[in-house]
Structures are given as C-alpha cells and as structure tokens.
Amino acid sequence: MTASAEPIDSRTHRVLSGVSRVAVLEVLRASPGSMDVQAIAAQIGLHTNTVRSHLDQLIEADLVQRAVQPRRTPGRPRLLFRATAQPDAEPADSYKVLAEILASGIRDGEPAPGAVAARAGRRWGQHLERGVGDNIGPVDSDSAFDRIVTLLDDVGFAPRIGDTRSLGTDLEAAKVIEMHRCPFYDVARQNTDIICAVHLGLIQGALDQMLAPPTNVRLEPFVHPDLCLLHLESAVIDSPGASR
C-alpha cells in the first residue's frame, strides 16, 4: 500500500507522544460541548492532576481551548475545556497522526499494546460513524458493509469489493474488501500488530455504532506489498467465536 507523502506536524506529534493525551483529546473532540477536568478524568480513568498536565500541553499546541465559566456566587471559577476547531483538517489526517502516536507511544511501557490499540481504534470508529448525518440504526448486513466501504474510502484506504471466489472463500455470508492504499504505510510496516489492531478496532467500533448484526472481522495484512484484505462474515448470535 502506497505511503502518503504528507508530513505529520512535528509539534503535534511531540505533544501527543502518549496514549493518555490522545485519550484526553479524543474525549473532548467527541463531546458536544465543553467539559471540566473532573468529567474528562472520569471518562478516561486518570487522576485529575494528570489530566490537568495533559490539558496544559494540548493547550500549548493549540489543540485544546480553555475558558472560565462565569459565576454569580463566591468561589473559584470553573474551568471548561474543548477541542480546537480544525476546519482544514481531513479525517484521514487526524487518523494518521493517531496511528503514528500509537505506534511510538504504546511501545513505551504500555501493557498489552495490541489491546490498547484496538480500544483506541474502536473509539475512533464510533466517533467517525457518529458523524454520519443519516446514521439511524440498526442497519442490516448489506447496509453495514456498504457503510464500512465508505468509511474506509473516507479514511484513505482506496477500498474495492473483492471477489470471494477468486480469494478461495466459498462462504456465502463472507465478504471481502480489498484495501489498496494505506495512509500509514511506513508506520504499519514497522508496527504491523499495533496498526492492524487499530484498523480492526476502527471497523468494529463503526459496526457497533451503527448497530449492525453480529459480524466476524478479520484482517489479512500485506498479502501483497500494495494490498491488505478485510474479511467480514455474518456471525450467528450464539456463535462462540464471534469477533463482535
């Protein structure tokens, strides 16, 4: 899959050098309004002092804005935070930054990096699917498949619907999406387990958000240098091996 030539902003990359700061920013970007430190800390399970430290760095990088809530009674004013609007940023740009952050930050002392990456990807998939204007679930399997193809196209994977027969798959319930371009090719080549876990989480989170039928999701990375395969198979609800 062809590498993207667009560089990542170095200041943003340095500030978002750990998964926890990514989590703080994700919570704020997903929130419909401003949040205080206590609410952010409760959502991501960090101490409020740790969250304050992360917020200071995000503010310095112009990724988060701080405001003082007006008070009509005595007492310390309440500080509120929200993510900075980035109208010129494409979803794929933000997601590429997330991929680099995960690959570089998770390796540094994070337990079970694949699980952490999958959870981050799942949150991102839910966030992207929430942005679909006509997203009113639940959806059937065919509609879910079409929306996954659209999501992958929006993120930048140049997806095509694969021929299951030519790929040696004879299950009627199975569908294959060919992913011909990876926006994070270089990162994925060096950190396949982490980046592929993010991608699986992305798909699973989107399926969860659209209330799709139970679906087994499997990713075959780099079956060719410019091709990965995403397998989606309808799962029986009581099947013990379901991925979702």
JSON list of N, CA and C in Angstrom, two decimals, residues 68-78:
[
{"chain": "A", "resi": 68, "resn": "VAL", "atom": "N", "xyz": [-13.17, 30.22, 31.15]},
{"chain": "A", "resi": 68, "resn": "VAL", "atom": "CA", "xyz": [-13.63, 30.32, 32.54]},
{"chain": "A", "resi": 68, "resn": "VAL", "atom": "C", "xyz": [-15.15, 30.46, 32.53]},
{"chain": "A", "resi": 69, "resn": "GLN", "atom": "N", "xyz": [-15.82, 29.59, 33.25]},
{"chain": "A", "resi": 69, "resn": "GLN", "atom": "CA", "xyz": [-17.27, 29.68, 33.34]},
{"chain": "A", "resi": 69, "resn": "GLN", "atom": "C", "xyz": [-17.66, 30.81, 34.29]},
{"chain": "A", "resi": 70, "resn": "PRO", "atom": "N", "xyz": [-18.48, 31.76, 33.84]},
{"chain": "A", "resi": 70, "resn": "PRO", "atom": "CA", "xyz": [-18.88, 32.88, 34.72]},
{"chain": "A", "resi": 70, "resn": "PRO", "atom": "C", "xyz": [-19.62, 32.38, 35.96]},
{"chain": "A", "resi": 71, "resn": "ARG", "atom": "N", "xyz": [-19.36, 33.03, 37.08]},
{"chain": "A", "resi": 71, "resn": "ARG", "atom": "CA", "xyz": [-20.03, 32.69, 38.33]},
{"chain": "A", "resi": 71, "resn": "ARG", "atom": "C", "xyz": [-20.75, 33.91, 38.89]},
{"chain": "A", "resi": 72, "resn": "ARG", "atom": "N", "xyz": [-21.88, 33.67, 39.51]},
{"chain": "A", "resi": 72, "resn": "ARG", "atom": "CA", "xyz": [-22.62, 34.74, 40.17]},
{"chain": "A", "resi": 72, "resn": "ARG", "atom": "C", "xyz": [-22.56, 34.59, 41.70]},
{"chain": "A", "resi": 73, "resn": "THR", "atom": "N", "xyz": [-21.87, 33.57, 42.14]},
{"chain": "A", "resi": 73, "resn": "THR", "atom": "CA", "xyz": [-21.71, 33.33, 43.58]},
{"chain": "A", "resi": 73, "resn": "THR", "atom": "C", "xyz": [-20.23, 33.27, 43.90]},
{"chain": "A", "resi": 74, "resn": "PRO", "atom": "N", "xyz": [-19.85, 33.51, 45.16]},
{"chain": "A", "resi": 74, "resn": "PRO", "atom": "CA", "xyz": [-18.43, 33.45, 45.53]},
{"chain": "A", "resi": 74, "resn": "PRO", "atom": "C", "xyz": [-17.85, 32.05, 45.30]},
{"chain": "A", "resi": 75, "resn": "GLY", "atom": "N", "xyz": [-16.55, 32.01, 45.09]},
{"chain": "A", "resi": 75, "resn": "GLY", "atom": "CA", "xyz": [-15.88, 30.73, 44.92]},
{"chain": "A", "resi": 75, "resn": "GLY", "atom": "C", "xyz": [-14.98, 30.73, 43.70]},
{"chain": "A", "resi": 76, "resn": "ARG", "atom": "N", "xyz": [-14.16, 29.71, 43.60]},
{"chain": "A", "resi": 76, "resn": "ARG", "atom": "CA", "xyz": [-13.23, 29.59, 42.48]},
{"chain": "A", "resi": 76, "resn": "ARG", "atom": "C", "xyz": [-14.00, 29.35, 41.19]},
{"chain": "A", "resi": 77, "resn": "PRO", "atom": "N", "xyz": [-13.67, 30.09, 40.13]},
{"chain": "A", "resi": 77, "resn": "PRO", "atom": "CA", "xyz": [-14.37, 29.88, 38.85]},
{"chain": "A", "resi": 77, "resn": "PRO", "atom": "C", "xyz": [-14.04, 28.50, 38.27]},
{"chain": "A", "resi": 78, "resn": "ARG", "atom": "N", "xyz": [-15.00, 27.94, 37.58]},
{"chain": "A", "resi": 78, "resn": "ARG", "atom": "CA", "xyz": [-14.86, 26.61, 36.99]},
{"chain": "A", "resi": 78, "resn": "ARG", "atom": "C", "xyz": [-14.24, 26.75, 35.60]}
]
